[in-house]
Short mmCIF file of N, CA and C in Angstrom, two decimals:
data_model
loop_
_atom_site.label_atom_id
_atom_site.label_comp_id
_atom_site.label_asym_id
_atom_site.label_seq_id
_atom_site.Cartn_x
_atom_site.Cartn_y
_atom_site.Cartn_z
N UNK A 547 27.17 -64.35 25.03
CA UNK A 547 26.77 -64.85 23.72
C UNK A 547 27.00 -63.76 22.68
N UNK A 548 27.44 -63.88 21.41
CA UNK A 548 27.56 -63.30 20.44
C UNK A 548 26.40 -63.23 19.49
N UNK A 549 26.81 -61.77 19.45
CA UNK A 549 25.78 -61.31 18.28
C UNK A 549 25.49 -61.54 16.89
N UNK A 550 24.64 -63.01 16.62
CA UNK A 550 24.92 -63.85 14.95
C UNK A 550 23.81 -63.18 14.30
N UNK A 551 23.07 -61.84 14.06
CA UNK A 551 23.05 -61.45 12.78
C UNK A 551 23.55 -60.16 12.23
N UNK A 552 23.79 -60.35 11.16
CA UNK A 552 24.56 -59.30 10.15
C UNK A 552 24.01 -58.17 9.93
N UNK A 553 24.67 -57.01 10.12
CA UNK A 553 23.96 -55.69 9.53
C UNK A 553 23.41 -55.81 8.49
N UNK A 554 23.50 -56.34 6.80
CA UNK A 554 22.62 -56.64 5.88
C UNK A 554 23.13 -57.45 5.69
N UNK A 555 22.05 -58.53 4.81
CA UNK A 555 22.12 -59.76 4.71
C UNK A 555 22.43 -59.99 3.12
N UNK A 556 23.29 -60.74 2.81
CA UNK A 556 23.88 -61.00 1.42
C UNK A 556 23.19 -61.69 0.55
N UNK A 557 22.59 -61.73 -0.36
CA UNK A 557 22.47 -62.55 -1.85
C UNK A 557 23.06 -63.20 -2.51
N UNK A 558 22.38 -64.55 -2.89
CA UNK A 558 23.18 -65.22 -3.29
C UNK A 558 22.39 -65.86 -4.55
N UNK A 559 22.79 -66.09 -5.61
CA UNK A 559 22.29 -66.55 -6.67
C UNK A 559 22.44 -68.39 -6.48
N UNK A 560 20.80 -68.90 -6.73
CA UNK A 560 20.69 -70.52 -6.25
C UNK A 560 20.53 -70.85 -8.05
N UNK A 561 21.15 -71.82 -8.40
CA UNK A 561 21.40 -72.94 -9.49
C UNK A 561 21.24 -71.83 -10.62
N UNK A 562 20.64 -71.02 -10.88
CA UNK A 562 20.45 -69.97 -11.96
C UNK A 562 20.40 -68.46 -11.25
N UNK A 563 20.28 -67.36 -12.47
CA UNK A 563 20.28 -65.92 -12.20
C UNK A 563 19.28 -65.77 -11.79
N UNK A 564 17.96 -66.60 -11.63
CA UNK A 564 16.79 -66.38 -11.44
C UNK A 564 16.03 -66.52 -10.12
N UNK A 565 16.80 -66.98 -9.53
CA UNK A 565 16.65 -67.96 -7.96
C UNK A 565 17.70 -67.22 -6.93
N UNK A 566 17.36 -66.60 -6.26
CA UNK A 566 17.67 -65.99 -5.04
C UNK A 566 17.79 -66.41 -3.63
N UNK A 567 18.78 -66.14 -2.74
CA UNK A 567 18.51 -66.58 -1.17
C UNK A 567 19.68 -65.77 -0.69
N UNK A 568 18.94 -65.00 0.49
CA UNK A 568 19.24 -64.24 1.71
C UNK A 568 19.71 -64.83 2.87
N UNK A 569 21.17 -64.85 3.01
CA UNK A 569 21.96 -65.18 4.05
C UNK A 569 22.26 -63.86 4.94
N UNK A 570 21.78 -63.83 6.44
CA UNK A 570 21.88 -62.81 7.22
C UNK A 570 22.09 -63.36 8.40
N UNK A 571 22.57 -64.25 8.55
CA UNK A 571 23.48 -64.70 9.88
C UNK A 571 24.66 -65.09 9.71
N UNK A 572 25.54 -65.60 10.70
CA UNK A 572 26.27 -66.95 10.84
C UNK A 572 26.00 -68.05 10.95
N UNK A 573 24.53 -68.39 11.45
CA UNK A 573 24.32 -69.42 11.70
C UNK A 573 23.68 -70.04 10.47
N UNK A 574 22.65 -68.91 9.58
CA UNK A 574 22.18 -69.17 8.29
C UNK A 574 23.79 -69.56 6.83
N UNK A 575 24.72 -68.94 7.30
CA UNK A 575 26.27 -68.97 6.55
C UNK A 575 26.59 -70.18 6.76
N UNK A 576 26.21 -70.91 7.96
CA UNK A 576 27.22 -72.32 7.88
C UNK A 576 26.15 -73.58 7.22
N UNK A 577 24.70 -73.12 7.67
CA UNK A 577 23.70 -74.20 7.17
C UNK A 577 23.80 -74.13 5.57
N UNK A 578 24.36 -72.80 4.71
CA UNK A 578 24.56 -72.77 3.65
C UNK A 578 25.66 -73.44 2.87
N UNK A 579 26.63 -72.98 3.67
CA UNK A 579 27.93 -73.33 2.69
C UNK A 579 28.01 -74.84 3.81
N UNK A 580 27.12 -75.58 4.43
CA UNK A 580 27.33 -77.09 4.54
C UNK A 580 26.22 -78.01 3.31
N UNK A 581 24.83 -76.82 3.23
CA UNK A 581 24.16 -77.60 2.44
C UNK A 581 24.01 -77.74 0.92
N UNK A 582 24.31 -76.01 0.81
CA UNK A 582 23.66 -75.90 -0.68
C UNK A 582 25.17 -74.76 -1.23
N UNK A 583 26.02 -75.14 -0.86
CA UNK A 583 27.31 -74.49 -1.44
C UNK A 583 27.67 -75.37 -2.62
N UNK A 584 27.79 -74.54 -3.71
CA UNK A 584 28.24 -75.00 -5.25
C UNK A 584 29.37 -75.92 -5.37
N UNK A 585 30.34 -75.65 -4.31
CA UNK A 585 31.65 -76.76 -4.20
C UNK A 585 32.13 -76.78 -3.19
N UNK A 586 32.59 -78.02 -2.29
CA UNK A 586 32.88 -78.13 -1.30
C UNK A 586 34.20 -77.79 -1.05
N UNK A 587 35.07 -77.56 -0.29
CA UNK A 587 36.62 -77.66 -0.23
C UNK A 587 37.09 -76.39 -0.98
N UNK A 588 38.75 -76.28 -1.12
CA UNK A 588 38.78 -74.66 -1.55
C UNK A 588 39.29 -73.77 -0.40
N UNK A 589 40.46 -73.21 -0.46
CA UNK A 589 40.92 -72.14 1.22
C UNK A 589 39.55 -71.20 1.18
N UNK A 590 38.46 -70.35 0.51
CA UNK A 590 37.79 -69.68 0.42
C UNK A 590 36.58 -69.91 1.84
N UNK A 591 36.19 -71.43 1.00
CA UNK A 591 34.95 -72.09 1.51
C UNK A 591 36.01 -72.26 3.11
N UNK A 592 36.82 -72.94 3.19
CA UNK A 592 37.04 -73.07 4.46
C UNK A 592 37.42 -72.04 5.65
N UNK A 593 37.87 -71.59 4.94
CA UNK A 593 38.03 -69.80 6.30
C UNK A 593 36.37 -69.57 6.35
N UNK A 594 35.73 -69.53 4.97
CA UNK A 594 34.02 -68.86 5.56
C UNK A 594 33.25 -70.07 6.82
N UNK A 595 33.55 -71.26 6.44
CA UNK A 595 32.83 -72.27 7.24
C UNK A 595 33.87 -72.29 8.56
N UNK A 596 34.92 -71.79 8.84
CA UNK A 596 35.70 -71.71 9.87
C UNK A 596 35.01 -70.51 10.75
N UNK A 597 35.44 -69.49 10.03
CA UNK A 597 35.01 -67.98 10.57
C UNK A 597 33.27 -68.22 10.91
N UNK A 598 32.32 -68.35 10.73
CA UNK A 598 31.35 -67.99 10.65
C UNK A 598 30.71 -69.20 12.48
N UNK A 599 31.90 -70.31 12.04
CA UNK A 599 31.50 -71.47 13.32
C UNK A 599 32.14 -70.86 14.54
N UNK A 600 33.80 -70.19 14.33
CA UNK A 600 34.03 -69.18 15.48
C UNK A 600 32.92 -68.37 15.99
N UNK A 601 32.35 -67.48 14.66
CA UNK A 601 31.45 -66.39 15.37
C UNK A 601 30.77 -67.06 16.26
N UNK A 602 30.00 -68.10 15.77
CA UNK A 602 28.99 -68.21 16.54
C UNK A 602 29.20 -68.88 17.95
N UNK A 603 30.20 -69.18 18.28
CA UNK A 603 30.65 -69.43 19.87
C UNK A 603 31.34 -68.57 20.37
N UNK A 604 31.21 -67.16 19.99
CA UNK A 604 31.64 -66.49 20.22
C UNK A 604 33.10 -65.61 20.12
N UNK A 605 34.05 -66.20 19.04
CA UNK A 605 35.86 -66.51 19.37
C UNK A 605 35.63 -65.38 17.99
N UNK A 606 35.53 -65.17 17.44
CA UNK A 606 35.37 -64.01 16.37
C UNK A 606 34.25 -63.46 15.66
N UNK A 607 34.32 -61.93 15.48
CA UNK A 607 33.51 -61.13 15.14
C UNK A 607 32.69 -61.48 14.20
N UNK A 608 31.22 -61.04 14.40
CA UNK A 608 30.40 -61.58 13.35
C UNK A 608 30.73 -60.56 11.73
N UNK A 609 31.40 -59.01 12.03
CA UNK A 609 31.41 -59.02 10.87
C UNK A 609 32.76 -58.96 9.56
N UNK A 610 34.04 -60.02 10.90
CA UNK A 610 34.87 -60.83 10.11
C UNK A 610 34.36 -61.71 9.34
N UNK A 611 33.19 -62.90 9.94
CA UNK A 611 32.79 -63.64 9.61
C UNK A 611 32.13 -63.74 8.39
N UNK A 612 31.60 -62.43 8.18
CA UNK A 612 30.69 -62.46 7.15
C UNK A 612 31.28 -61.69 6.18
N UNK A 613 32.68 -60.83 6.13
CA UNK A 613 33.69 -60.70 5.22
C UNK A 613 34.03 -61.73 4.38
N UNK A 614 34.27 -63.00 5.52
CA UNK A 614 34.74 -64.18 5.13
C UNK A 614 33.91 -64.91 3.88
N UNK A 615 32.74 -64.67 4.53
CA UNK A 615 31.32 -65.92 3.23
C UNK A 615 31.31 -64.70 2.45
N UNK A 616 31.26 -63.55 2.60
CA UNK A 616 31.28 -62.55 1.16
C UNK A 616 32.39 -63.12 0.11
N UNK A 617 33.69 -62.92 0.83
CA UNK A 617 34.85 -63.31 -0.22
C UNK A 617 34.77 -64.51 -1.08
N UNK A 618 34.27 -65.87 0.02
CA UNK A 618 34.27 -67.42 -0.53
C UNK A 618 32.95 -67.24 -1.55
N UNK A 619 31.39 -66.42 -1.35
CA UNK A 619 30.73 -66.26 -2.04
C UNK A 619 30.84 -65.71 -3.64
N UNK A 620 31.75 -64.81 -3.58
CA UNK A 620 32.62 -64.03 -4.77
C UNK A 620 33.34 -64.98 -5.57
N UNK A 621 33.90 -65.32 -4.58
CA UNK A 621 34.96 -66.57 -5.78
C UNK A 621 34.41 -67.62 -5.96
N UNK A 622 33.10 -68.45 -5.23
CA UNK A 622 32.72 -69.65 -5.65
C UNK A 622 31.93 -68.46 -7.25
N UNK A 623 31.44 -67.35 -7.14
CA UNK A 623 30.26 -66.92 -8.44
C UNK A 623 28.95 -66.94 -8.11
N UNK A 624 28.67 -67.05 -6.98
CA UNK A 624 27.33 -66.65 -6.18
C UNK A 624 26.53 -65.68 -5.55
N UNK A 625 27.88 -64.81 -5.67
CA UNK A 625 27.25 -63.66 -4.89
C UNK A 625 26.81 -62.74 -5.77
N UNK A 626 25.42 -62.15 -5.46
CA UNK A 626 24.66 -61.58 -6.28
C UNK A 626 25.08 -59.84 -6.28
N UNK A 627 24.85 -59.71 -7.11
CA UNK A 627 25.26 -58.16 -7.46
C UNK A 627 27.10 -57.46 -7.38
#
């Protein structure tokens, strides 16, 4: 079994600058960018929701994976700081 949490866990800005949430898994990365991701579709969103469903069965590294939702996080405008 693979190791699904992240050395630190990323920030993400929810509907405003004011509203915060801490993604520190893969498994917390896919419940995100399936539930409460700003836009669906996009090569970004799909390598992160790809990469992050590998990690977690094990087929790639958790901290490709979470390269991956950093990058799609960046370009959707969510990622905090």
């Amino acid at each position: 079994m693979s190791v699904d949490l992240w050395d630190k866990p990323i920030e993400l800005m929810m509907d405003s600058a004011d509203h915060f949430r801490c993604v520190g898994s893969n498994r917390e990365a896919v419940a995100f960018l399936m539930t409460s991701w700003p836009t669906k579709g996009g090569k970004s969103f799909s390598v992160a929701r790809r990469a992050c469903l590998q990690a977690l069965d094990g087929k790639m590294a958790t901290a490709k994976a979470k390269h991956a939702f950093v990058h799609a996080a960046r370009e959707a405008g969510i990622l905090r700081g």
